Coordinates of C-alpha atoms and ligand atoms in Angstrom, one line a residue:
Chain A
X585 CA 12.9 -27.6 28.2
X586 CA 12.7 -28.8 25.0
X587 CA 11.2 -31.7 23.5
X588 CA 10.1 -34.1 20.9
X589 CA 7.6 -36.4 20.8
X590 CA 7.4 -39.1 18.0
X591 CA 8.1 -36.3 15.5
X592 CA 7.7 -37.9 11.7
X593 CA 9.1 -35.2 9.0
X594 CA 8.5 -36.0 5.4
X595 CA 9.7 -34.5 2.2
X596 CA 8.2 -34.8 -0.6
X597 CA 6.5 -38.8 1.3
X598 CA 9.8 -39.5 1.8
X599 CA 10.6 -38.8 6.0
X600 CA 13.5 -37.0 6.2
X601 CA 13.4 -37.5 10.1
X602 CA 10.7 -40.6 11.5
X603 CA 10.2 -41.1 14.8
X604 CA 12.1 -38.9 17.0
X605 CA 11.8 -38.7 21.1
X606 CA 14.1 -36.5 22.6
X607 CA 14.9 -33.9 25.7
X608 CA 17.3 -31.2 26.3
X609 CA 17.0 -29.9 28.9
X610 CA 18.6 -26.1 30.6
X611 CA 22.2 -25.8 30.5
X612 CA 23.1 -28.9 28.3
X613 CA 25.3 -28.7 25.2
X614 CA 23.7 -30.7 22.5
X615 CA 25.8 -32.3 19.3
X616 CA 23.8 -32.9 16.2
X617 CA 25.6 -36.0 14.5
X618 CA 25.4 -37.6 11.3
X619 CA 26.2 -38.2 7.3
X620 CA 24.9 -35.6 5.0
X621 CA 21.5 -35.5 4.3
X622 CA 20.6 -37.4 7.9
X623 CA 18.4 -35.2 9.5
X624 CA 20.6 -32.2 10.9
X625 CA 19.1 -29.1 8.8
X626 CA 15.3 -30.2 8.9
X627 CA 15.2 -31.2 13.1
X628 CA 16.7 -28.0 13.6
X629 CA 14.5 -26.2 11.6
X630 CA 10.8 -27.8 13.5
X631 CA 12.7 -26.3 17.1
X632 CA 13.1 -22.7 14.8
X633 CA 9.6 -23.4 13.2
X634 CA 11.0 -22.8 9.9
X635 CA 8.8 -26.4 9.5
X636 CA 6.3 -27.7 11.0
X637 CA 6.2 -31.5 11.9
X638 CA 4.0 -34.1 10.2
X639 CA 3.5 -36.3 13.4
X640 CA 4.7 -35.4 16.8
X641 CA 4.2 -32.9 19.6
X642 CA 6.7 -30.5 20.3
X643 CA 7.2 -28.7 23.2
X644 CA 9.3 -25.8 23.6
X645 CA 9.6 -23.8 26.7
X646 CA 5.7 -25.7 27.5
X647 CA 4.3 -24.8 24.7
X648 CA 3.3 -27.1 21.9
X649 CA 5.2 -25.8 18.1
X650 CA 4.0 -28.7 16.6
X651 CA 1.0 -26.8 15.1
X652 CA 2.2 -23.2 16.0
X653 CA 0.3 -19.4 14.2
X654 CA 2.4 -18.3 11.8
X655 CA 1.4 -14.7 13.9
X656 CA 2.8 -16.6 16.2
X657 CA 6.7 -17.1 14.8
X658 CA 8.3 -14.6 15.3
X659 CA 7.1 -13.8 20.0
X660 CA 8.7 -16.6 19.5
X661 CA 12.8 -17.1 18.0
X662 CA 12.5 -13.5 19.4
X663 CA 13.6 -15.6 22.7
X664 CA 16.2 -18.3 20.5
X665 CA 19.1 -17.6 18.3
X666 CA 20.0 -19.3 15.3
X667 CA 23.2 -19.1 14.0
X668 CA 23.5 -19.8 9.7
X669 CA 26.4 -22.3 8.2
X670 CA 26.2 -19.5 5.8
X671 CA 25.9 -16.1 8.5
X672 CA 22.9 -14.9 7.0
X673 CA 24.3 -11.5 7.2
X674 CA 22.4 -7.9 5.8
X675 CA 25.4 -7.0 3.7
X676 CA 24.5 -3.1 3.3
X677 CA 24.6 -2.9 6.8
X678 CA 27.7 -2.7 9.2
X679 CA 27.8 -5.5 11.4
X680 CA 27.2 -3.4 14.7
X681 CA 23.5 -2.4 13.0
X682 CA 22.8 -6.4 12.0
X683 CA 23.9 -7.5 15.4
X684 CA 20.9 -4.4 16.6
X685 CA 18.6 -5.2 14.3
X686 CA 16.9 -8.7 16.5
X687 CA 16.8 -5.0 19.6
X688 CA 15.1 -2.8 16.7
X689 CA 12.6 -5.6 15.6
X690 CA 11.0 -5.9 19.0
X691 CA 11.4 -1.4 19.7
X692 CA 14.3 -1.8 22.9
X693 CA 14.9 2.0 23.3
X694 CA 18.3 3.3 21.6
X695 CA 20.0 3.6 24.4
X696 CA 19.2 0.4 26.1
X697 CA 20.5 -1.8 22.5
X698 CA 23.8 0.1 22.2
X699 CA 24.5 -1.6 25.8
X700 CA 23.3 -4.8 24.9
X701 CA 25.1 -4.6 21.4
X702 CA 28.6 -3.8 22.5
X703 CA 28.5 -5.5 25.3
X704 CA 27.5 -9.5 23.3
X705 CA 30.3 -8.0 20.7
X706 CA 32.8 -8.3 23.1
X707 CA 32.4 -11.4 24.3
X708 CA 31.7 -12.8 20.7
X709 CA 35.0 -11.2 19.9
X710 CA 34.5 -8.7 17.5
X711 CA 34.4 -5.4 18.9
X712 CA 36.6 -4.1 16.8
X713 CA 35.1 -4.2 13.4
X714 CA 31.9 -2.7 14.8
X715 CA 31.7 -0.1 12.3
X716 CA 32.5 -2.8 9.0
X717 CA 30.3 -3.9 6.3
X718 CA 30.3 -8.4 6.7
X719 CA 31.2 -8.7 2.8
X720 CA 34.2 -7.0 3.7
X721 CA 35.4 -10.2 6.9
X722 CA 36.7 -12.7 7.3
X723 CA 34.4 -15.8 7.4
X724 CA 35.5 -16.3 10.9
X725 CA 34.8 -12.5 11.7
X726 CA 31.0 -12.9 10.1
X727 CA 30.7 -16.2 12.5
X728 CA 31.2 -14.4 15.7
X729 CA 28.8 -11.7 14.0
X730 CA 26.2 -14.2 13.5
X731 CA 26.7 -15.7 17.3
X732 CA 26.8 -11.9 18.4
X733 CA 23.2 -11.5 16.9
X734 CA 22.1 -15.1 17.7
X735 CA 22.6 -14.3 21.5
X736 CA 21.9 -10.4 21.5
X737 CA 18.0 -11.1 22.8
X738 CA 20.2 -13.1 26.1
X739 CA 17.6 -16.1 24.0
X740 CA 17.0 -19.1 26.7
X741 CA 19.1 -21.4 23.5
X742 CA 21.0 -20.9 21.0
X743 CA 20.4 -23.3 18.0
X744 CA 23.6 -23.2 15.4
X745 CA 23.3 -25.7 11.7
X746 CA 27.4 -26.1 11.2
X747 CA 28.7 -23.0 11.9
X748 CA 32.4 -24.5 11.7
X749 CA 30.9 -25.4 8.2
X750 CA 33.8 -25.2 6.2
X751 CA 36.8 -23.5 8.0
X752 CA 40.2 -24.8 8.8
X753 CA 40.9 -26.7 12.3
X754 CA 41.8 -23.4 13.9
X755 CA 39.4 -21.0 13.2
X756 CA 37.0 -23.9 14.0
X757 CA 37.9 -24.3 17.5
X758 CA 38.2 -21.0 18.5
X759 CA 34.5 -20.5 17.1
X760 CA 33.8 -23.7 19.1
X761 CA 35.1 -22.6 21.9
X762 CA 32.6 -19.0 21.9
X763 CA 29.6 -21.5 22.1
X764 CA 31.1 -22.9 24.9
X765 CA 31.4 -20.2 27.1
X766 CA 27.9 -19.0 26.1
X767 CA 27.3 -22.4 27.1
X768 CA 29.2 -22.1 30.7
X769 CA 26.9 -18.9 30.8
X770 CA 23.9 -20.5 30.9
X771 CA 22.5 -20.8 27.6
X772 CA 21.5 -24.2 26.0
X773 CA 23.5 -24.4 23.2
X774 CA 22.8 -27.8 20.2
X775 CA 24.4 -27.7 17.5
X776 CA 24.5 -29.7 14.3
X777 CA 27.8 -30.8 12.6
X778 CA 29.6 -33.4 11.4
X779 CA 32.9 -32.5 12.6
X780 CA 34.9 -35.1 14.5
X781 CA 37.5 -32.5 16.1
X782 CA 34.2 -31.0 17.7
X783 CA 33.3 -33.9 19.2
X784 CA 36.1 -34.5 20.8
X785 CA 36.9 -30.6 21.9
X786 CA 33.0 -29.9 23.6
X787 CA 33.3 -33.9 25.1
X788 CA 29.5 -33.0 26.2
X789 CA 25.9 -35.4 24.7
X790 CA 26.0 -36.2 21.3
X791 CA 23.1 -37.1 19.5
X792 CA 23.8 -39.1 16.2
X793 CA 20.9 -39.0 13.4
X794 CA 21.0 -41.4 10.4
X795 CA 18.6 -41.9 7.3
X796 CA 16.1 -39.8 9.6
X797 CA 16.0 -41.9 13.1
X798 CA 17.5 -41.3 16.2
X799 CA 20.5 -43.8 15.9
X800 CA 23.0 -43.2 19.4
X801 CA 22.4 -40.8 22.2
X802 CA 25.8 -40.4 24.6
X803 CA 26.8 -38.4 26.8
X804 CA 30.4 -39.1 27.8
X805 CA 31.0 -40.3 32.0
X806 CA 32.6 -37.2 32.7
X807 CA 29.3 -34.9 31.2
X808 CA 29.7 -32.9 35.4
X809 CA 25.9 -32.2 34.3
X810 CA 25.0 -36.2 34.1
X811 CA 26.7 -36.7 37.3
X812 CA 24.7 -33.6 39.7
Chain B
X1116 CA 9.0 5.6 17.8
X1117 CA 12.8 4.5 16.5
X1118 CA 11.1 1.0 15.3
X1119 CA 9.3 4.1 12.8
X1120 CA 11.7 5.8 11.9
X1121 CA 13.7 3.1 10.8
X1122 CA 10.5 2.1 8.9
X1123 CA 10.2 5.3 6.7
X1124 CA 14.4 5.1 6.4
X1125 CA 14.1 1.6 5.6
X1126 CA 10.8 2.7 2.7
X1127 CA 13.1 5.7 1.3
X1128 CA 16.6 3.5 0.6
X1129 CA 14.2 1.7 -1.6
X1130 CA 12.8 4.3 -3.3
X1131 CA 16.8 5.5 -3.4
X1132 CA 18.6 2.0 -4.7
X1133 CA 15.5 1.4 -7.0
X1134 CA 15.6 5.0 -8.6
X1135 CA 15.1 3.6 -12.3
X1136 CA 11.9 1.6 -12.0
X1137 CA 11.2 3.8 -9.1
X1138 CA 11.2 6.7 -12.4
X1139 CA 9.1 4.8 -14.4
X1140 CA 6.5 3.5 -11.5
X1141 CA 5.4 7.0 -11.5
X1142 CA 5.9 7.9 -14.6
X1143 CA 3.5 5.2 -16.0
X1144 CA 1.2 6.5 -13.0
X1145 CA 1.6 9.8 -13.7
X1146 CA 0.5 9.5 -17.2
X1147 CA -2.6 7.1 -16.1
X1148 CA -4.1 9.6 -14.0
X1149 CA -3.5 12.4 -16.4
X1150 CA -5.4 10.4 -18.7
X1151 CA -8.3 10.2 -16.5
X1152 CA -7.5 14.1 -15.2
X1153 CA -8.4 14.9 -18.8
X1154 CA -11.9 12.7 -18.9
X1155 CA -12.1 14.6 -15.5
X1156 CA -11.3 18.3 -16.7
X1157 CA -13.5 17.9 -19.2
X1158 CA -16.3 17.0 -17.3
X1159 CA -15.9 19.1 -14.4
X1160 CA -15.6 22.2 -16.9
X1161 CA -18.9 20.7 -19.1
X1162 CA -21.0 19.7 -15.9
X1163 CA -20.3 23.6 -14.4
X1164 CA -21.7 24.8 -18.1
X1165 CA -25.1 22.8 -18.1
X1166 CA -24.6 23.9 -14.3
X1167 CA -24.9 28.0 -14.8
X1168 CA -27.3 27.3 -18.5
X1169 CA -29.9 25.9 -15.7
X1170 CA -28.7 29.2 -13.9
X1171 CA -29.7 31.1 -16.9
X1172 CA -32.5 29.6 -18.2
X1173 CA -35.3 31.9 -18.5
X1174 CA -38.8 30.8 -19.6
X1175 CA -40.6 33.9 -22.0
X1176 CA -44.7 34.0 -21.8
X1177 CA -45.3 35.4 -25.1
X1178 CA -48.9 36.6 -24.6
X1179 CA -51.9 36.6 -27.2
X1180 CA -52.4 40.4 -29.1
X1181 CA -55.1 43.3 -27.4
X1182 CA -55.7 41.1 -23.9
X1183 CA -56.5 44.6 -21.5
X1184 CA -54.4 45.9 -18.7
X1185 CA -56.3 44.8 -16.2
X1186 CA -55.9 41.3 -17.4
X1187 CA -52.6 41.5 -18.2
X1188 CA -51.8 42.1 -13.9
X1189 CA -54.0 39.7 -13.1
X1190 CA -52.0 37.1 -15.5
X1191 CA -48.4 38.9 -14.3
X1192 CA -49.9 38.4 -10.5
X1193 CA -51.1 34.6 -11.2
X1194 CA -48.4 33.4 -12.2
X1195 CA -46.0 35.2 -9.5
X1196 CA -47.6 33.6 -7.2
X1197 CA -46.7 30.0 -8.6
X1198 CA -44.2 28.2 -6.4
X1199 CA -41.9 27.3 -9.4
X1200 CA -41.7 31.1 -10.3
X1201 CA -38.7 33.2 -8.8
X1202 CA -39.4 36.5 -10.9
X1203 CA -40.5 38.0 -13.5
X1204 CA -39.9 40.6 -16.0
X1205 CA -43.4 42.0 -17.6
X1206 CA -42.0 43.3 -21.8
X1207 CA -44.7 45.2 -23.4
X1208 CA -45.3 45.5 -26.9
X1209 CA -43.2 48.9 -27.5
X1210 CA -40.3 47.3 -25.4
X1211 CA -40.4 44.8 -27.0
X1212 CA -40.0 46.8 -30.6
X1213 CA -37.0 49.2 -28.7
X1214 CA -35.0 45.7 -28.3
X1215 CA -35.0 44.4 -31.0
X1216 CA -34.0 47.8 -32.1
X1217 CA -31.3 47.9 -29.8
X1218 CA -30.0 44.7 -31.0
X1219 CA -30.1 44.5 -34.1
X1220 CA -30.1 47.8 -35.9
X1221 CA -28.7 46.5 -39.5
X1222 CA -32.1 44.9 -39.6
X1223 CA -35.0 47.4 -38.2
X1224 CA -36.5 48.3 -41.5
X1225 CA -37.6 44.7 -41.5
X1226 CA -40.8 45.5 -39.5
X1227 CA -41.3 49.2 -40.6
X1228 CA -42.7 48.1 -43.5
X1229 CA -45.4 45.7 -41.4
X1230 CA -46.9 49.2 -40.2
X1231 CA -48.1 47.9 -36.7
X1232 CA -45.7 46.7 -34.3
X1233 CA -45.9 42.5 -35.1
X1234 CA -44.3 41.9 -31.6
X1235 CA -46.1 40.4 -28.7
X1236 CA -45.7 41.3 -25.2
X1237 CA -44.7 38.7 -23.1
X1238 CA -43.7 37.6 -19.3
X1239 CA -39.7 36.8 -18.8
X1240 CA -39.9 34.9 -15.9
X1241 CA -36.7 33.6 -14.0
X1242 CA -37.7 30.1 -12.1
X1243 CA -36.0 29.2 -8.5
X1244 CA -33.7 26.6 -8.7
X1245 CA -35.0 23.6 -7.8
X1246 CA -37.3 23.9 -10.4
X1247 CA -34.7 24.4 -13.1
X1248 CA -33.8 21.0 -14.5
X1249 CA -35.2 20.1 -18.0
X1250 CA -37.9 18.5 -17.0
X1251 CA -39.3 20.7 -14.1
X1252 CA -39.3 23.2 -16.7
X1253 CA -40.9 21.6 -19.4
X1254 CA -43.9 20.1 -17.4
X1255 CA -44.3 23.9 -15.8
X1256 CA -44.4 25.9 -19.4
X1257 CA -47.4 23.2 -20.3
X1258 CA -49.2 23.9 -17.7
X1259 CA -48.3 27.0 -18.5
X1260 CA -49.7 27.0 -22.5
X1261 CA -53.0 25.9 -20.9
X1262 CA -53.7 29.8 -20.0
X1263 CA -55.9 31.3 -22.7
X1264 CA -54.2 34.6 -22.9
X1265 CA -51.1 32.7 -23.1
X1266 CA -50.4 32.4 -27.1
X1267 CA -47.0 30.9 -26.8
X1268 CA -44.2 29.8 -24.2
X1269 CA -40.3 28.8 -24.6
X1270 CA -37.9 28.4 -23.4
X1271 CA -34.3 26.7 -25.1
X1272 CA -35.1 22.8 -23.8
X1273 CA -33.4 20.8 -26.4
X1274 CA -29.7 22.5 -26.0
X1275 CA -30.0 22.6 -23.0
X1276 CA -31.3 18.9 -22.6
X1277 CA -29.3 18.0 -25.0
X1278 CA -26.2 18.9 -23.5
X1279 CA -27.4 17.5 -19.8
X1280 CA -27.6 13.9 -21.5
X1281 CA -24.1 14.1 -23.1
X1282 CA -22.8 15.4 -19.4
X1283 CA -24.1 12.0 -18.4
X1284 CA -22.8 10.3 -20.8
X1285 CA -19.7 12.3 -19.2
X1286 CA -20.1 10.9 -16.6
X1287 CA -20.6 7.5 -17.2
X1288 CA -17.5 7.0 -19.8
X1289 CA -15.6 9.2 -16.6
X1290 CA -16.4 6.1 -14.1
X1291 CA -15.5 3.7 -17.1
X1292 CA -12.0 4.6 -18.0
X1293 CA -11.4 6.0 -14.7
X1294 CA -11.9 1.8 -13.4
X1295 CA -9.9 0.6 -15.1
X1296 CA -6.9 3.4 -15.3
X1297 CA -7.0 2.9 -11.5
X1298 CA -6.4 -0.2 -11.8
X1299 CA -3.9 0.2 -13.9
X1300 CA -1.9 2.3 -11.8
X1301 CA -2.3 -0.5 -8.9
X1302 CA -0.8 -2.7 -11.4
X1303 CA 2.1 -0.7 -12.4
X1304 CA 2.6 -0.4 -8.0
X1305 CA 2.5 -3.6 -7.3
X1306 CA 4.8 -5.1 -10.3
X1307 CA 7.4 -1.9 -8.1
X1308 CA 7.3 -3.2 -5.6
X1309 CA 7.2 -7.0 -6.4
X1310 CA 10.2 -6.2 -7.8
X1311 CA 12.2 -5.1 -5.1
X1312 CA 10.3 -7.5 -2.6
X1313 CA 12.5 -9.9 -5.1
X1314 CA 15.7 -7.8 -4.5
X1315 CA 15.6 -7.7 -1.1
X1316 CA 13.9 -11.3 -0.5
X1317 CA 16.6 -12.4 1.0
X1318 CA 17.0 -9.5 3.9
X1319 CA 13.1 -10.2 4.5
X1320 CA 14.2 -13.5 5.1
X1321 CA 16.8 -12.9 7.2
X1322 CA 14.2 -10.2 9.1
X1323 CA 11.7 -13.0 9.4
X1324 CA 14.4 -15.1 11.0
X1325 CA 15.8 -12.8 13.5
X1326 CA 11.9 -12.2 14.9
X1327 CA 10.6 -9.3 13.1
X1328 CA 6.5 -10.0 12.8
X1329 CA 5.2 -9.5 9.4
X1330 CA 4.0 -5.8 9.6
X1331 CA 6.9 -5.1 10.1
X1332 CA 8.6 -5.9 7.4
X1333 CA 5.9 -5.1 5.6
X1334 CA 5.5 -1.2 6.3
X1335 CA 8.1 -0.1 4.3
X1336 CA 7.1 -1.4 1.2
X1337 CA 3.4 -0.3 1.4
X1338 CA 5.2 3.8 2.2
X1339 CA 7.6 2.8 -0.6
X1340 CA 4.0 2.3 -2.7
X1341 CA 1.9 4.9 -1.0
X1342 CA 4.9 7.5 -1.9
X1343 CA 4.7 6.8 -5.7
X1344 CA 1.4 6.8 -5.8
X1345 CA 1.4 10.1 -4.5
X1346 CA 4.0 11.6 -6.1
X1347 CA 1.9 10.6 -9.6
X1348 CA -0.6 11.7 -8.7
X1349 CA 1.0 15.2 -8.0
X1350 CA 2.9 14.6 -11.7
X1351 CA -0.3 13.6 -13.1
X1352 CA -1.5 17.7 -11.7
X1353 CA 1.6 19.0 -13.2
X1354 CA 1.0 17.6 -16.7
X1355 CA -2.5 18.6 -16.5
X1356 CA -1.8 22.3 -15.2
X1357 CA 0.6 23.1 -18.6
X1358 CA -1.3 21.2 -20.7
X1359 CA -4.5 23.7 -19.4
X1360 CA -2.8 26.6 -19.1
X1361 CA -1.5 25.9 -22.9
X1362 CA -4.8 25.3 -24.4
X1363 CA -5.9 28.2 -22.7
X1364 CA -3.6 30.0 -24.3
X1365 CA -4.5 28.6 -27.4
X1366 CA -8.0 29.3 -27.4
X1367 CA -7.2 33.1 -26.2
X1368 CA -8.9 35.6 -23.7
X1369 CA -12.0 33.7 -22.0
X1370 CA -15.2 34.9 -23.6
X1371 CA -18.8 33.9 -24.7
X1372 CA -18.3 30.2 -25.4
X1373 CA -22.0 28.1 -26.6
X1374 CA -23.4 31.2 -25.9
X1375 CA -22.7 31.6 -22.1
X1376 CA -20.1 33.7 -20.2
X1377 CA -17.4 31.2 -19.1
X1378 CA -13.7 30.6 -18.6
X1379 CA -12.6 27.3 -18.4
X1380 CA -11.7 26.2 -15.3
X1381 CA -9.0 24.5 -13.2
X1382 CA -9.8 21.2 -10.0
X1383 CA -10.5 23.5 -7.3
X1384 CA -8.0 23.1 -4.5
X1385 CA -10.4 20.7 -2.8
X1386 CA -10.1 18.5 -6.2
X1387 CA -6.2 17.9 -6.6
X1388 CA -5.7 17.7 -3.3
X1389 CA -8.4 14.8 -4.0
X1390 CA -6.5 13.7 -6.9
X1391 CA -3.6 13.5 -5.1
X1392 CA -4.9 11.6 -1.8
X1393 CA -7.0 9.0 -5.5
X1394 CA -3.1 8.6 -6.2
X1395 CA -1.8 8.1 -2.9
X1396 CA -4.5 5.3 -2.1
X1397 CA -3.9 3.8 -5.4
X1398 CA -0.3 3.3 -4.2
X1399 CA -1.3 1.9 -0.8
X1400 CA -3.5 -0.5 -2.8
X1401 CA -1.3 -1.6 -5.8
X1402 CA 1.9 -2.5 -2.8
X1403 CA -0.9 -4.2 -0.2
X1404 CA -2.2 -6.2 -3.7
X1405 CA 1.6 -7.0 -4.0
X1406 CA 2.2 -8.5 -0.5
X1407 CA -0.6 -10.2 0.0
X1408 CA 0.6 -13.6 0.9
X1409 CA 4.1 -12.5 1.4
X1410 CA 2.9 -13.1 5.6
X1411 CA 3.8 -16.9 5.0
X1412 CA 6.9 -17.9 7.4
X1413 CA 9.1 -19.8 6.0
X1414 CA 12.7 -20.6 5.7
Ligands
LIG1442 N1 13.1 -28.6 2.1 C1 12.9 -29.6 1.3 N2 12.7 -30.4 0.5 C2 12.9 -31.9 0.0 N3 13.5 -32.1 0.3 C3 14.9 -31.8 1.4 C4 13.9 -30.1 2.2 N4 15.4 -30.0 3.2 C5 15.9 -31.4 3.2 N5 15.3 -32.0 2.1 C6 16.3 -33.5 2.5 O1 15.8 -34.1 3.7 C7 16.6 -35.2 3.8 C8 17.5 -34.3 5.4 O2 18.1 -33.1 4.9 P1 18.8 -32.5 6.5 O3 19.0 -31.0 5.3 O4 17.9 -31.8 7.0 O5 19.7 -33.6 5.9 P2 21.0 -32.6 7.0 O6 21.1 -33.7 7.9 O7 21.4 -31.1 7.8 O8 22.6 -32.8 6.0 P3 24.2 -31.6 5.5 O9 24.7 -32.5 6.8 O10 24.1 -32.1 4.4 O11 23.6 -30.4 5.8 C9 18.1 -34.9 2.7 O12 17.4 -36.5 2.4 C10 17.0 -33.9 1.7 O13 16.9 -34.1 0.4
LIG1443 MG1 22.0 -30.0 6.9

């Protein structure tokens, strides 16, 4: 479903990613690990078409996005969800309005949007705060809003960049549980993190980057999808 | 439908949140357009004046004395048959004297001393509108001068020609001033929108990330600029109207001005509407300019 072939991305002539080959199948839960500066964020940005690779091809649902035209990008993004470390919520709009925004820009009817937004707010466990504004929420709550917004479109893949960035272990564990639930319902999940705790909690495929290169790609023996 | 409502709401929110910048932008736009409006008003009135002068234009054909009644009639027929002539009136020597007496009662004794009536008989000719331009009048009267019975042909040529030249110059000045001030309005509005864009750049970025198209993001700003332009033009019209009324009051009752019956006129409703539309378009162009190159997708 997502395939990278010999992908290289340079920043100022230095490769942030170098000759990456990677395949992610439908329903997988992939953890992207690696030290700071390894290229995790860069990889996610390439998938989300926030950057374009300098070499190589990227297939997302059979579509080559390595050379996508700018006007096509919004339509691709509507089929993906992205969770940002810094949340990227609109501070002056309520939680409900924030989560409804991806539907609004597509022209989904008011009635359908309302139903869908309530559904994901509940799934993310933040429906009781739907009239609050993001700056008044705790980091964990904001992250839940961000996740709700990312899945409101029913995306085929959910990409998350350091979703547990500066959270304490309990909160981090709650957020990861939420990702596991979303994955269990069929959405492919890719999470970039350097939090070891997350690896143990998820216990699924771990792709490790080091200085822009693919260092290792491990699947635990217990990964049921490998066994099947 | 829901999207449209959202976009309009966004534009209004932008205007409300940047009240000070909006106010300054509207005021400067209004001032700029008002400056242009003064020129336009001057031009419109002067052109109207030239128009009515040209409507007024009469060619007076003086005849030699001692023409037989028969040849006067002949000439009258000949002149009347010309395609340039709309109507003509004969003023006999006696009539001319009577007119002089009523127009200048104090000076009538000047003529008395001369004994014989010195005033010539004449035709007062009104031309058809098509031939009222100063060129056509000149050509026609030159032709008439070669008629042996005609002593002299007169019309207020220089006067009208001068005014027509002034109008042409004013037209050029108005175009130049208009172009410069339009560019100024566009720049002012573009800068205002650019400020809004800058203030809301994070929000715009977020909109891009959740799959909003460039058009969806830009429309509120285009609306904002358009509204600013229209408001500016409306304010300019109000300023102009107030100034115009003040000016008219200072000048007193409308009456004969430079020899023509004319009160000054303000823009007609159509022209006023056109000015508002012009402001609206300038606003649209201004925001369009500021949005150029803003479609690039970057996170
Ligand atoms: N916009 C940019 N311009 C220039 N260099 C960049 C840019 N973005 C990333 N880089 C460089 O590319 C390399 C990879 O960065 P990236 O953000 O992908 O690392 P990361 O693995 O996400 O690190 P972290 O764990 O700190 O988030 C780094 O050396 C970084 O300095
Ligand atoms: Mg990063």
